[in-house]
Coordinates of C-alpha atoms and ligand atoms in Angstrom, one line a residue:
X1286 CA 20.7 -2.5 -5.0
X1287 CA 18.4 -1.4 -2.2
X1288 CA 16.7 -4.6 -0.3
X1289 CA 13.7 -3.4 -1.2
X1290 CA 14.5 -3.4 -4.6
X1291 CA 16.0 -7.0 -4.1
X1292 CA 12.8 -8.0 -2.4
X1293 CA 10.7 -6.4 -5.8
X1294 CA 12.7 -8.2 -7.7
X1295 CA 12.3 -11.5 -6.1
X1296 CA 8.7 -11.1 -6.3
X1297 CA 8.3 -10.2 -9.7
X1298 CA 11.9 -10.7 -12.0
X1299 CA 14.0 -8.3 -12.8
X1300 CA 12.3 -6.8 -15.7
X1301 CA 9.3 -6.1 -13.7
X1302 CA 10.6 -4.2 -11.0
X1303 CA 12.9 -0.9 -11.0
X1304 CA 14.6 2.0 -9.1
X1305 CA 16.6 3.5 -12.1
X1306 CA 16.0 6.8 -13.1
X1307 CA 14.8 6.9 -16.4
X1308 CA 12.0 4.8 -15.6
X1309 CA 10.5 6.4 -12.8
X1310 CA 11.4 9.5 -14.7
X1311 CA 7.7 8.4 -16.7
X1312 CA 6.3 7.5 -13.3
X1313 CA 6.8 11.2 -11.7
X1314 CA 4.4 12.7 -13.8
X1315 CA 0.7 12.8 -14.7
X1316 CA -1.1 14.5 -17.8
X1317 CA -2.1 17.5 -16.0
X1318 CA -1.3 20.8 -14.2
X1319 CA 0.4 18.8 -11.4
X1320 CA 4.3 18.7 -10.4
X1321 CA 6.3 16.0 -10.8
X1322 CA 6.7 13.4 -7.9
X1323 CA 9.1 11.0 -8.0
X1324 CA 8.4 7.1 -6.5
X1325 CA 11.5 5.0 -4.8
X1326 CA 10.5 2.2 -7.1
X1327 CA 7.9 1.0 -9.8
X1328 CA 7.1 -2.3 -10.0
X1329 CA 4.5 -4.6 -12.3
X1330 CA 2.9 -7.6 -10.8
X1331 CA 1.9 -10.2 -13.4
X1332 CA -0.6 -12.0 -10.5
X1333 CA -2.5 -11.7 -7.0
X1334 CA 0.0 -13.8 -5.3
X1335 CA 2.3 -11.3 -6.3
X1336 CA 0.5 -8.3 -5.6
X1337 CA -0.2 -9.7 -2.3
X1338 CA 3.4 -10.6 -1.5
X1339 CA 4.4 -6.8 -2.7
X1340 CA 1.8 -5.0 -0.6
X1341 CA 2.7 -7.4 2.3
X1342 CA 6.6 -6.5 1.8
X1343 CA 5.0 -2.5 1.6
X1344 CA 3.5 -3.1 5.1
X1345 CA 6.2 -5.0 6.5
X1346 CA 8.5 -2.3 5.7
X1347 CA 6.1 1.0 6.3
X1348 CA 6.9 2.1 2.8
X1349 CA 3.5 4.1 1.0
X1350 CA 2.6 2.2 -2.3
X1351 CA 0.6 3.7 -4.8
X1352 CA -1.8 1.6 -7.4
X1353 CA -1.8 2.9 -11.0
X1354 CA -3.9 2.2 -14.0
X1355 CA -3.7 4.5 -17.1
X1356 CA -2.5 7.4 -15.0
X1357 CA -5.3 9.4 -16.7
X1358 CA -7.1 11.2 -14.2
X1359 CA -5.0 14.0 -14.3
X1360 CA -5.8 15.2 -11.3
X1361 CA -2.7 13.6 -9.9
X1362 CA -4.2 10.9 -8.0
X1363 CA -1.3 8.1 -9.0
X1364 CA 1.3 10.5 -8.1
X1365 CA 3.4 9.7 -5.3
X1366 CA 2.6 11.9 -2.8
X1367 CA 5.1 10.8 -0.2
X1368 CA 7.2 8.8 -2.8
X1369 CA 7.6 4.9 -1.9
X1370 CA 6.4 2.1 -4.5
X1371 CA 4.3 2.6 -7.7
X1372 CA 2.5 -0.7 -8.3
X1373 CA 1.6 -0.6 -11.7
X1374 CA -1.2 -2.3 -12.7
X1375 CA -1.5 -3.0 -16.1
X1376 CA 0.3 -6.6 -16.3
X1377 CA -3.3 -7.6 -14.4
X1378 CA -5.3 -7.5 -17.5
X1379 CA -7.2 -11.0 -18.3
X1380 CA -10.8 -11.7 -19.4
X1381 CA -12.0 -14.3 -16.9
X1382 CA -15.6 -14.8 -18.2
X1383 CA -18.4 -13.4 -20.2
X1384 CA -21.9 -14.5 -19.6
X1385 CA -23.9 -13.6 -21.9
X1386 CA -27.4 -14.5 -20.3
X1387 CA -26.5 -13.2 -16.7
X1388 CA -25.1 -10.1 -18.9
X1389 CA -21.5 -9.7 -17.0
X1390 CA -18.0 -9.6 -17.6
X1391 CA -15.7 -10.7 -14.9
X1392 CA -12.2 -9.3 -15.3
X1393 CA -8.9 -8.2 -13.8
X1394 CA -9.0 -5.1 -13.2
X1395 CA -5.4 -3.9 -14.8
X1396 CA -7.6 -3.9 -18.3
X1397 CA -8.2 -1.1 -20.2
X1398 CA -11.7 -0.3 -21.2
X1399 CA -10.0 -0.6 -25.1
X1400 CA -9.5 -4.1 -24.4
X1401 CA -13.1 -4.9 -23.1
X1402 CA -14.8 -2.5 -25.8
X1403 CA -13.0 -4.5 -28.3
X1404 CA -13.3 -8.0 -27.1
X1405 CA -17.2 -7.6 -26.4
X1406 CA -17.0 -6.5 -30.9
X1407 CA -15.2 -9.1 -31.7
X1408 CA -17.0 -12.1 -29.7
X1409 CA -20.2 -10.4 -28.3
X1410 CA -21.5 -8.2 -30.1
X1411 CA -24.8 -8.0 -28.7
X1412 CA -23.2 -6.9 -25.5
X1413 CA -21.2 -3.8 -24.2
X1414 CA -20.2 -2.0 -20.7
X1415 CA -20.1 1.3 -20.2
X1416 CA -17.7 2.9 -21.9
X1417 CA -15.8 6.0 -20.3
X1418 CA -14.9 8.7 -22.3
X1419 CA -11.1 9.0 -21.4
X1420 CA -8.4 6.9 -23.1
X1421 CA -8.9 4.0 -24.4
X1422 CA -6.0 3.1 -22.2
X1423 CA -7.8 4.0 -18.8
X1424 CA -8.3 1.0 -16.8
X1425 CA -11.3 -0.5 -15.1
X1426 CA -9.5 -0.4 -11.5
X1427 CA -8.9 3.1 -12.1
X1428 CA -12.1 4.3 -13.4
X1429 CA -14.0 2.4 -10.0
X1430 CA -11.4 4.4 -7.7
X1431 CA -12.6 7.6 -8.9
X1432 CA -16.1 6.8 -9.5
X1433 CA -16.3 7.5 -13.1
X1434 CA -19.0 7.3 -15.4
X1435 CA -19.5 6.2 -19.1
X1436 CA -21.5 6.7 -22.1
X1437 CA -23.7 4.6 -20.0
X1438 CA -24.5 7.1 -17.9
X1439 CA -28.0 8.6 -18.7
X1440 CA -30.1 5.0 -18.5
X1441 CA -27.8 3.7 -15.7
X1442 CA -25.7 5.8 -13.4
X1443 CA -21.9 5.6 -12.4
X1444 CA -19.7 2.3 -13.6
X1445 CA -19.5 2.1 -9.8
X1446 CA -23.2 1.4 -10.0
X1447 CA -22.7 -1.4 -12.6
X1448 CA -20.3 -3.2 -10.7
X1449 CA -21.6 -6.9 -9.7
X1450 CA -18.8 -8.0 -7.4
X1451 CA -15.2 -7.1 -6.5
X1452 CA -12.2 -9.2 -4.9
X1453 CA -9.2 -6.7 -3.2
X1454 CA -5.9 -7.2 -2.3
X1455 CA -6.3 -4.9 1.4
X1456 CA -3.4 -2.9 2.8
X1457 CA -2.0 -6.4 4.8
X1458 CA -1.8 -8.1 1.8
X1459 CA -4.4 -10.0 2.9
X1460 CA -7.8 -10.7 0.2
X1461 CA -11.2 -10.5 0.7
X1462 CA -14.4 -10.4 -2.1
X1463 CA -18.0 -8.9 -2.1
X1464 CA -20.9 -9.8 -3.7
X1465 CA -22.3 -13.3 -4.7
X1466 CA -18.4 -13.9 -5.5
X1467 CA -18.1 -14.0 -1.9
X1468 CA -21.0 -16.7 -0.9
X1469 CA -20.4 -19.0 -4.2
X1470 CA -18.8 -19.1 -7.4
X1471 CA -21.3 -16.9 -9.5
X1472 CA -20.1 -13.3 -10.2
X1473 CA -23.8 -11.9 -11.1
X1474 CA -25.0 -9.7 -8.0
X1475 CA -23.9 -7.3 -5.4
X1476 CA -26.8 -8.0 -3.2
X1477 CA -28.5 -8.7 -1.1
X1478 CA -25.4 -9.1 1.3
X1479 CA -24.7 -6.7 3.7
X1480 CA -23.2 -3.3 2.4
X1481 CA -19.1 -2.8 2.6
X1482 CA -18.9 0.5 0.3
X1483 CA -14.7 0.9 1.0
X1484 CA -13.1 0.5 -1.7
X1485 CA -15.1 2.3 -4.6
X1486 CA -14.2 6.5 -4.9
X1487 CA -11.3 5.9 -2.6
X1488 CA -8.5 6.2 -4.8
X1489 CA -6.7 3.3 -4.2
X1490 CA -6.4 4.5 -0.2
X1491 CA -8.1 1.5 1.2
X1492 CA -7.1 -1.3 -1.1
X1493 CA -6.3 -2.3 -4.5
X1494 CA -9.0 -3.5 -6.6
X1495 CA -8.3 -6.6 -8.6
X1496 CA -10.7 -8.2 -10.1
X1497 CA -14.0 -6.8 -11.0
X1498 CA -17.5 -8.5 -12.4
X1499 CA -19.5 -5.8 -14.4
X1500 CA -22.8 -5.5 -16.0
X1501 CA -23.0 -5.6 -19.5
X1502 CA -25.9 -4.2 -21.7
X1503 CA -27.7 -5.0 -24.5
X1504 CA -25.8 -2.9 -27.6
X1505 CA -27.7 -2.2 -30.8
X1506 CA -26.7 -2.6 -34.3
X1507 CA -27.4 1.4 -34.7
X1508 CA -26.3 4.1 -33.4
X1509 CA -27.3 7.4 -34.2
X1510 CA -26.4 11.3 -32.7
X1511 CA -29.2 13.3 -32.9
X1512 CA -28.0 17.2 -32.3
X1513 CA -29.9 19.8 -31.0
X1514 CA -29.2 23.5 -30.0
X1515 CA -30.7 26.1 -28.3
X1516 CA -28.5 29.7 -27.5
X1517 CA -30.0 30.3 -24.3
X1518 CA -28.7 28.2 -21.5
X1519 CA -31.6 28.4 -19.5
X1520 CA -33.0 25.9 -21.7
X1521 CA -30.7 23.3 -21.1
X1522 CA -32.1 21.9 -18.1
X1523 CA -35.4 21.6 -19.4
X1524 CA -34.5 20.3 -23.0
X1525 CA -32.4 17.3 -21.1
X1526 CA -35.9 16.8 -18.5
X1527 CA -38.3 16.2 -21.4
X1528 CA -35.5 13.9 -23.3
X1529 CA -34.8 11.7 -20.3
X1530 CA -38.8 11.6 -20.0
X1531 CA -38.5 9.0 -22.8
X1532 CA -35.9 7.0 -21.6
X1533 CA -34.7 6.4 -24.6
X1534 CA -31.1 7.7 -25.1
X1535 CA -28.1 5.5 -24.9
X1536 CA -26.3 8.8 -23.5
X1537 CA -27.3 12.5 -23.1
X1538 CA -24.6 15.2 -22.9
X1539 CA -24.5 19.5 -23.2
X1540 CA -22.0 20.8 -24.1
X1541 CA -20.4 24.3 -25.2
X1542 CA -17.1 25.8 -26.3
X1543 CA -15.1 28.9 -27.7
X1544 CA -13.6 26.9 -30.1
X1545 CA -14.8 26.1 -32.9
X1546 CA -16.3 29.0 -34.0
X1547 CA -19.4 27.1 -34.5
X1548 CA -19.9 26.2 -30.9
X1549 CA -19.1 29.2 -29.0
X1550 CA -22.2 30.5 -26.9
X1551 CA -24.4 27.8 -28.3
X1552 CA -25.7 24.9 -26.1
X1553 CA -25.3 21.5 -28.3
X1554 CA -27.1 18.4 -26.8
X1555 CA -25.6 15.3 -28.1
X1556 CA -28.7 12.9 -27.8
X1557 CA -27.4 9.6 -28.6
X1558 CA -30.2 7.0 -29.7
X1559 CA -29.8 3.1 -31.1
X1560 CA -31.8 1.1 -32.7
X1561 CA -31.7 -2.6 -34.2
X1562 CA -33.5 -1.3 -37.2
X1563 CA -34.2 1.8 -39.1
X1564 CA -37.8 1.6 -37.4
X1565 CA -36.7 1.5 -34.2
X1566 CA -34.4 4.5 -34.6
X1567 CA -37.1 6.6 -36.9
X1568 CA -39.6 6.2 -34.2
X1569 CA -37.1 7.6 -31.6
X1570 CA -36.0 10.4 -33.6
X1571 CA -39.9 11.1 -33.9
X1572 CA -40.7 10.8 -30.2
X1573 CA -37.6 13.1 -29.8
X1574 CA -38.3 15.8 -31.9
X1575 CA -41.8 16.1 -33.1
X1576 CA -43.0 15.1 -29.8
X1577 CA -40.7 15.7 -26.8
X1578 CA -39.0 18.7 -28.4
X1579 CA -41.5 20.1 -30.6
X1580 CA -42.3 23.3 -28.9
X1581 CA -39.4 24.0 -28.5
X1582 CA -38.6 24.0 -32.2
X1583 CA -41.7 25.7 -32.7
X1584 CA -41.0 28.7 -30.9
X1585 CA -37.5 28.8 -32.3
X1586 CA -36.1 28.5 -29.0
X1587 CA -33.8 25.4 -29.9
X1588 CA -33.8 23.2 -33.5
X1589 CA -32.0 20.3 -34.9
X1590 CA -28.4 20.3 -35.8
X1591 CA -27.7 17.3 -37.5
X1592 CA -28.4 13.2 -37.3
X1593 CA -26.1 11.5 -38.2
X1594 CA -24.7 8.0 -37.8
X1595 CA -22.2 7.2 -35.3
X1596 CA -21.3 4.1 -35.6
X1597 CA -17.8 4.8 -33.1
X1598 CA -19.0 5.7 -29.8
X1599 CA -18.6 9.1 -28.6
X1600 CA -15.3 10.1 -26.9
X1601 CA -14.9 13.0 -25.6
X1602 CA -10.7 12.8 -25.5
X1603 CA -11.0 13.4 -29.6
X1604 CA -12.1 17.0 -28.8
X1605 CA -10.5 18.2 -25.8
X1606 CA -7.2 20.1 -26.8
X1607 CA -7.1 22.9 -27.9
X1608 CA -3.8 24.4 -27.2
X1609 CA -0.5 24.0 -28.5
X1610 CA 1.2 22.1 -26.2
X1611 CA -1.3 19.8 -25.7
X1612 CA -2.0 20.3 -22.2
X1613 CA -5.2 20.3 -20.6
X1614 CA -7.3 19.1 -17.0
X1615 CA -10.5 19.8 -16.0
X1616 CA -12.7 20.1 -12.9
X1617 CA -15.4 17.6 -12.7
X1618 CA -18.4 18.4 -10.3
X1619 CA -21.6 16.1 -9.6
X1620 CA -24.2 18.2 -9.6
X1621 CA -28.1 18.8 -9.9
X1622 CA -29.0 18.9 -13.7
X1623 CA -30.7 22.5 -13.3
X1624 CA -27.5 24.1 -12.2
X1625 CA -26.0 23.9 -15.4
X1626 CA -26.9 27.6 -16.7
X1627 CA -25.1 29.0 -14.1
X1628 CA -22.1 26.0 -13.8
X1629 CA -21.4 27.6 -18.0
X1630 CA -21.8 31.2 -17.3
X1631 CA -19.6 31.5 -14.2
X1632 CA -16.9 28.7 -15.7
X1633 CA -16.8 30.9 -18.8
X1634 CA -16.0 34.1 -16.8
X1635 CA -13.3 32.2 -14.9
X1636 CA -11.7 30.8 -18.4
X1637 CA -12.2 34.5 -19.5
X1638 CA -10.3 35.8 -16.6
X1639 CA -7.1 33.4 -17.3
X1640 CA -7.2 33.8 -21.2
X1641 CA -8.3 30.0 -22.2
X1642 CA -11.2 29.6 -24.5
X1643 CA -14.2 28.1 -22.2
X1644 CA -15.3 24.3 -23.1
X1645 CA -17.5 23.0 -20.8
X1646 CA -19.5 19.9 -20.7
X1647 CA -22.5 18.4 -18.8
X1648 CA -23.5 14.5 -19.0
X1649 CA -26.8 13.2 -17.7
X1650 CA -27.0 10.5 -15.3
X1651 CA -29.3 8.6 -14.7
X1652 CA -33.0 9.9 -15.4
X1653 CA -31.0 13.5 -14.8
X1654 CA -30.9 12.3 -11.1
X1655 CA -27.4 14.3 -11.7
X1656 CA -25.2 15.4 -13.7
X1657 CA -21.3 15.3 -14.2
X1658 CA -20.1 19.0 -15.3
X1659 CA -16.7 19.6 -16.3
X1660 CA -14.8 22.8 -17.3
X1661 CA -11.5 22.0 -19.1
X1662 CA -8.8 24.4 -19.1
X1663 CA -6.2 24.3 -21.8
X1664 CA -2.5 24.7 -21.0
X1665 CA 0.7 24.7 -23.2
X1666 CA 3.2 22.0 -21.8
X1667 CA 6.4 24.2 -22.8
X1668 CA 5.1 27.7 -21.1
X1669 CA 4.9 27.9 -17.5
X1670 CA 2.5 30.6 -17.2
X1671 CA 0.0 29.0 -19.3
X1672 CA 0.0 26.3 -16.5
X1673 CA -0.3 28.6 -13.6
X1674 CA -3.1 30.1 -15.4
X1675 CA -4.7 26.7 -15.9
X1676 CA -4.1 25.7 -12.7
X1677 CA -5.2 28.8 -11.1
X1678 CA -8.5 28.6 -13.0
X1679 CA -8.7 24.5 -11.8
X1680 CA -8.7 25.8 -7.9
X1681 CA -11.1 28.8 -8.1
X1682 CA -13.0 25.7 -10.3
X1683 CA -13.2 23.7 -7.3
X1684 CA -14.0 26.6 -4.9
X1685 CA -16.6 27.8 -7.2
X1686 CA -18.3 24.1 -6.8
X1687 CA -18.7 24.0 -3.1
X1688 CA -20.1 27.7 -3.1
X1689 CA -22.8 26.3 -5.2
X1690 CA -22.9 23.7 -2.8
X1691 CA -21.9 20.8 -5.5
X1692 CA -19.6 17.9 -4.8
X1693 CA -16.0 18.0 -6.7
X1694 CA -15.7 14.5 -9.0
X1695 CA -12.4 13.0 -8.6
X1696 CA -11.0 15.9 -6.9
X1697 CA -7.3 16.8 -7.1
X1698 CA -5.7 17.1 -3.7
X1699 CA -6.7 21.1 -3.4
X1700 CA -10.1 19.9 -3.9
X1701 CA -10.4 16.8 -2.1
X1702 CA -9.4 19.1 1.1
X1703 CA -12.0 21.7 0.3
X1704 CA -14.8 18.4 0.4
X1705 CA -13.5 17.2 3.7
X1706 CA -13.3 20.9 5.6
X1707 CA -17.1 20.7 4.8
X1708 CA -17.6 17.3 5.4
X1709 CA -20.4 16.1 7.8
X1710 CA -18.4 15.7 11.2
X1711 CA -19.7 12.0 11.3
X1712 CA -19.2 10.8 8.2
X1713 CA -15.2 12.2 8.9
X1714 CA -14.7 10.4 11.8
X1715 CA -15.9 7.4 10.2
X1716 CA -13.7 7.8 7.5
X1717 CA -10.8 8.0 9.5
X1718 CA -11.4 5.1 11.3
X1719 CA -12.5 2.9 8.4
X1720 CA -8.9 4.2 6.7
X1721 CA -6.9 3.2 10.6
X1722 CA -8.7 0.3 10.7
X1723 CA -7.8 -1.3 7.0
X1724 CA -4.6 0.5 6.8
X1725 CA -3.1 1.1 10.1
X1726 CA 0.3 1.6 9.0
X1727 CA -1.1 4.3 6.4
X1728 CA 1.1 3.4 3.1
X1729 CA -2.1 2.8 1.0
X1730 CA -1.9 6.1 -1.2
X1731 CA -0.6 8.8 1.3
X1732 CA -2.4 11.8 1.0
X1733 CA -5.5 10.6 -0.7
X1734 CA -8.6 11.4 1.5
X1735 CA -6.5 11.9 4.1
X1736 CA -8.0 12.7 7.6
X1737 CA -6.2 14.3 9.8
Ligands
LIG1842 C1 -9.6 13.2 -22.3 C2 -10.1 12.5 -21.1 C3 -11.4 12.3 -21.0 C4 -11.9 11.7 -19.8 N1 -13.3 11.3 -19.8 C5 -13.8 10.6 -18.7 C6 -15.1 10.2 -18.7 O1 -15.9 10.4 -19.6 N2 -15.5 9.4 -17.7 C7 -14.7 9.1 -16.6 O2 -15.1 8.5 -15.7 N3 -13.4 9.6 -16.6 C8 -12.9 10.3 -17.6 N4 -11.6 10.7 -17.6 C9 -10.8 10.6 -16.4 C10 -10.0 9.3 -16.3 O3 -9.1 9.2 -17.3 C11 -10.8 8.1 -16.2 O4 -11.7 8.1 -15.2 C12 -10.0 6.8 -16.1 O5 -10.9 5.7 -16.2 C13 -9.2 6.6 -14.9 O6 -8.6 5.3 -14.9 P1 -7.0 5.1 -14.9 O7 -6.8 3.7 -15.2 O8 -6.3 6.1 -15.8 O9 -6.8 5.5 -13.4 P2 -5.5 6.0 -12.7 O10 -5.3 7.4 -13.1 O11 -4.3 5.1 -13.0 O12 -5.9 5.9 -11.2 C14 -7.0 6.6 -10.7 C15 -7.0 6.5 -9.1 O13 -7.3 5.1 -8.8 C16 -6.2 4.5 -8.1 N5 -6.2 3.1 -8.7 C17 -5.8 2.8 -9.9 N6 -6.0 1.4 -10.1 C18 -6.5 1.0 -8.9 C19 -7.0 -0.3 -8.5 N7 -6.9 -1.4 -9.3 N8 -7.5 -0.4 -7.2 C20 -7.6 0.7 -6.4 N9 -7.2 1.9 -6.8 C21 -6.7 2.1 -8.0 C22 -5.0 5.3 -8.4 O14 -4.0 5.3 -7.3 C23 -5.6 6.7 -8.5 O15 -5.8 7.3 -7.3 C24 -11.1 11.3 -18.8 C25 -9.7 11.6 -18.9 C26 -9.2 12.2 -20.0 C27 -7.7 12.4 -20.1

C-alpha cells in the first residue's frame, strides 16, 4: 500500500478509501463523449474534519484532487485530468435545517437534489428549491460548480443566484463561510457583506463547497403544462417576451427535435403554470392564451397543444436519448433570448452534417434576461464513430457559440479554452492570481480554468 493510500485510509477507514482497480475503473469515466482518465485513488469523506484533513494531506503532498458529485455533467469536468485523488462527495449528504418562514434550506452539499425534492414533499410541502433537470442523483455542490439552473429558472435566475450562504473547505484545508453564516449563526442572506464570488462556476478549482443554505419557494398544489407551437422559429423569441410579461410561469422552455415525428421542425413552448386552486390556474391559462397569446392564435401563427396536468415536475433527462447505446452530451450556451432562431437553425445543420437527429432546447431565465440553449447530440456507447461524430458536432457546437458571440455553459475543456483565448485581458489576470493565490500549489482540479 502506497503511504498515500495509508494516509486515506487513516482518515476515512478502509472501506472509504481505495487504489484498486476495479473501483477507480467507475471513477475514470463520465457519461459523455469524453476519454477515460484514470485517478491514483478515490476516497469518501463521511465529515469536514475529514475533508479538511484529506485536502490538507493533497497539499502537503502536491498531489491534484478532484471533488465529485453525481459525475453528471458530462462534460468531463470530475475527470482526472492529471490523475491524483477523487474525493467523492456523496457520503456529505445531511439536512441541517429548514426554515420555513426565512424560506431556506441549509444543507451539505454531497446531497442530491432527489433527496431535497423529496424531503421538502414529505415534510414541507408548501416549499421547494429549484429543481435542475439532470438526475435526480446530481448533487447540490456540483450543480453550484457549474452554475446550473432549475425549473426555477424563468421567475428567478441560476441556483447560483438562490444561494443564501456557503462554508468551503479551501485548497489548504483550511475553512472559511460567506454570507450571514459568516457574521452569526443565521443562514438567510448573502448580503450585504462584501462580495467574494470564488467559488461558484469554478468547478471545484478554487475550493470544495460543503455546505450550502438555499432559498426555497413557495410550491403550489397545482401544476399544469400549458403547450403551445408555432412552426416558424422566428416567433419564438417573441411568444416567450409576451409570456414572461406576465410573470406568471413556474418555468418557460422551447424546445424542438427530429425525433418524434411529432416534434420535428415545430417550436413547442412548455409554459408551466401552478395554482393553489382551479381559479388560480384558469385565470392564468386565460391571461396566457386569450390575452397574452391571442394574436398569435388568431392569425394562426402559433396555437395550443395541450394542458395538461403535471403533477411530476418536468425533467428533461426522461427525453433525451435517442440512440441505441444510450449515449448523449450536449453543448449548453447562455445566451440572449432573441438568438434562439438562429441557435436551432445552424445546430440543426451541424446535427445534419454528423447524421444525429437535432434536439435542441432553450429555457428562459429570468424575465428572458437570458436563456440557456442546449443542442444534444446522440451517440451509441458501443460504436466509435458515432462518438467522433458526436463529439465532432460538440466542438464546432462550442465554436459556433463564441462566433455568435455567446458564452459556453459549463464548458468541456475544448470549450472552456475557446472562453478564456477571448477573455477580457483583465478579468484573466485576475483569475490567475485569485487561482495562485488560494491554490498555490495548483492540485485543486488541474486543468479546470486553467490560466496559463
Ligand atoms: C439528462 C441531463 C439533464 C441535465 N439537465 C440539467 C439542467 O436542467 N440544469 C442543470 O443545471 N444541469 C443539468 N445537467 C447537467 C448536470 O448534470 C447538472 O448540472 C448536475 O447538477 C451537476 O451536478 P453533479 O453533482 O453531477 O456534478 P459533478 O459532475 O459531480 O461535478 C461538476 C463539477 O463541479 C465540481 N464539484 C463537484 N462537487 C463540488 C463541490 N462540492 N465543491 C466544489 N466543486 C465541486 C466537479 O469537480 C466538477 O468540475 C443535466 C445533465 C443530464 C445528464
Amino acid at each position: 500500500m502506497s503511504s498515500i493510500q495509508q494516509e486515506l485510509v487513516n482518515i476515512v477507514g478502509e472501506d472509504y478509501a481505495s487504489d484498486r482497480r476495479e473501483e477507480l475503473f467507475t471513477y475514470s469515466k463520465d457519461l459523455g463523449t469524453s476519454q477515460p482518465l484514470w485517478p491514483e485513488y478515490v476516497v469518501a469523506p463521511k465529515t469536514t474534519d475529514e475533508l479538511q484533513a484529506v485536502v490538507r494531506l493533497a497539499n502537503e503532498t502536491k498531489t491534484p484532487i478532484v471533488p465529485l458529485g453525481g459525475g453528471l455533467t458530462l462534460a468531463g469536468l470530475a475527470l482526472p485530468q492529471k490523475g491524483g485523488i477523487i474525493i467523492d462527495l456523496k457520503r456529505m449528504d445531511k439536512i441541517l435545517e429548514v426554515n420555513e418562514q426565512g424560506r431556506y434550506i441549509v444543507v451539505e452539499a454531497g446531497i442530491s437534489h432527489g433527496k431535497i425534492t423529496s424531503y421538502l414533499k414529505k415534510n414541507h410541502p408548501n416549499l421547494m428549491h429549484s429543481e435542475p433537470g439532470a438526475p435526480p442523483a446530481a448533487t447540490v455542490g456540483g450543480n453550484l460548480a457549474i452554475h446550473g439552473q432549475g425549473d426555477l429558472a424563468h421567475p428567478y435566475g441560476f441556483n447560483t443566484d438562490m444561494v443564501n450562504g456557503l462554508e468551503v473547505v479551501l485548497p489548504t484545508g483550511d475553512i472559511a463561510r460567506f454570507g450571514s453564516c459568516a457574521v452569526g449563526s443565521g443562514w438567510y442572506t448573502m448580503h450585504p457583506l462584501p462580495d467574494i464570488g470564488l467559488f461558484l462556476g469554478w468547478n471545484g478549482a478554487t475550493g470544495i463547497i460543503t455546505k450550502v443554505s438555499l432559498k426555497l419557494y413557495p410550491c403550489k398544489k397545482f401544476r399544469e403544462n400549458n403547450m403551445f407551437v408555432v412552426e416558424n422559429e422566428e416567433f419564438v423569441p417573441d411568444v416567450l417576451f409576451e409570456i414572461s410579461h406576465l410573470g406568471m410561469a413556474e418555468d418557460l422552455i422551447a424546445t424542438s427535435s427530429e425525433i418524434p415525428p411529432m416534434m420535428n421542425r415545430l417550436h413547442y413552448i412548455s409554459i408551466i403554470n401552478t395554482g393553489d386552486s382551479e381559479e388560480e390556474l384558469e385565470f392564468k391559462r386565460h391571461m396566457t392564451f386569450d390575452v397574452q397569446l391571442a394574436k398569435y392564435i388568431r392569425s394562426g401563427v402559433g396555437g395550443i397543444v395541450s394542458l395538461y396536468d403535471e403533477r411530476t415536475r418536468p425533467q428533461v433527462s426522461k427525453s433525451a436519448d435517442w440512440k441505441k447505446g444510450g449515449g448523449f452530451e450536449y453543448v449548453g450556451a447562455i445566451v440572449p433570448v432573441s438568438f434562439y432562431p438562429e441557435c436551432y437553425r445552424r445546430g440543426s445543420e451541424i446535427s445534419g452534417r454528423h447524421f444525429i437527429p437535432y434536439t435542441v432546447l432553450g429555457r428562459v431565465i429570468g424575465s428572458c434576461h437570458s436563456m440557456m440553449f442546449s443542442w444534444s447530440y446522440a451517440f451509441n456507447r458501443a460504436d466509435d464513430a458515432t462518438v467522433k461524430h458526436a463529439r465532432d458536432a460538440l466542438h464546432e457546437t462550442d465554436e459556433l457559440v463564441m462566433e455568435i458571440n455567446g458564452t459556453i455553459w459549463k464548458p468541456a475543456i475544448f470549450g472552456q479554452k475557446l472562453m478564456l483565448e477571448r477573455m477580457d485581458p483583465g478579468a484573466l489576470r485576475l483569475m490567475k492570481e485569485v487561482k495562485k493565490i488560494l491554490d498555490p500549489n495548483g492540485i485543486m482540479n488541474p486543468g479546470n480554468w486553467e490560466v496559463d
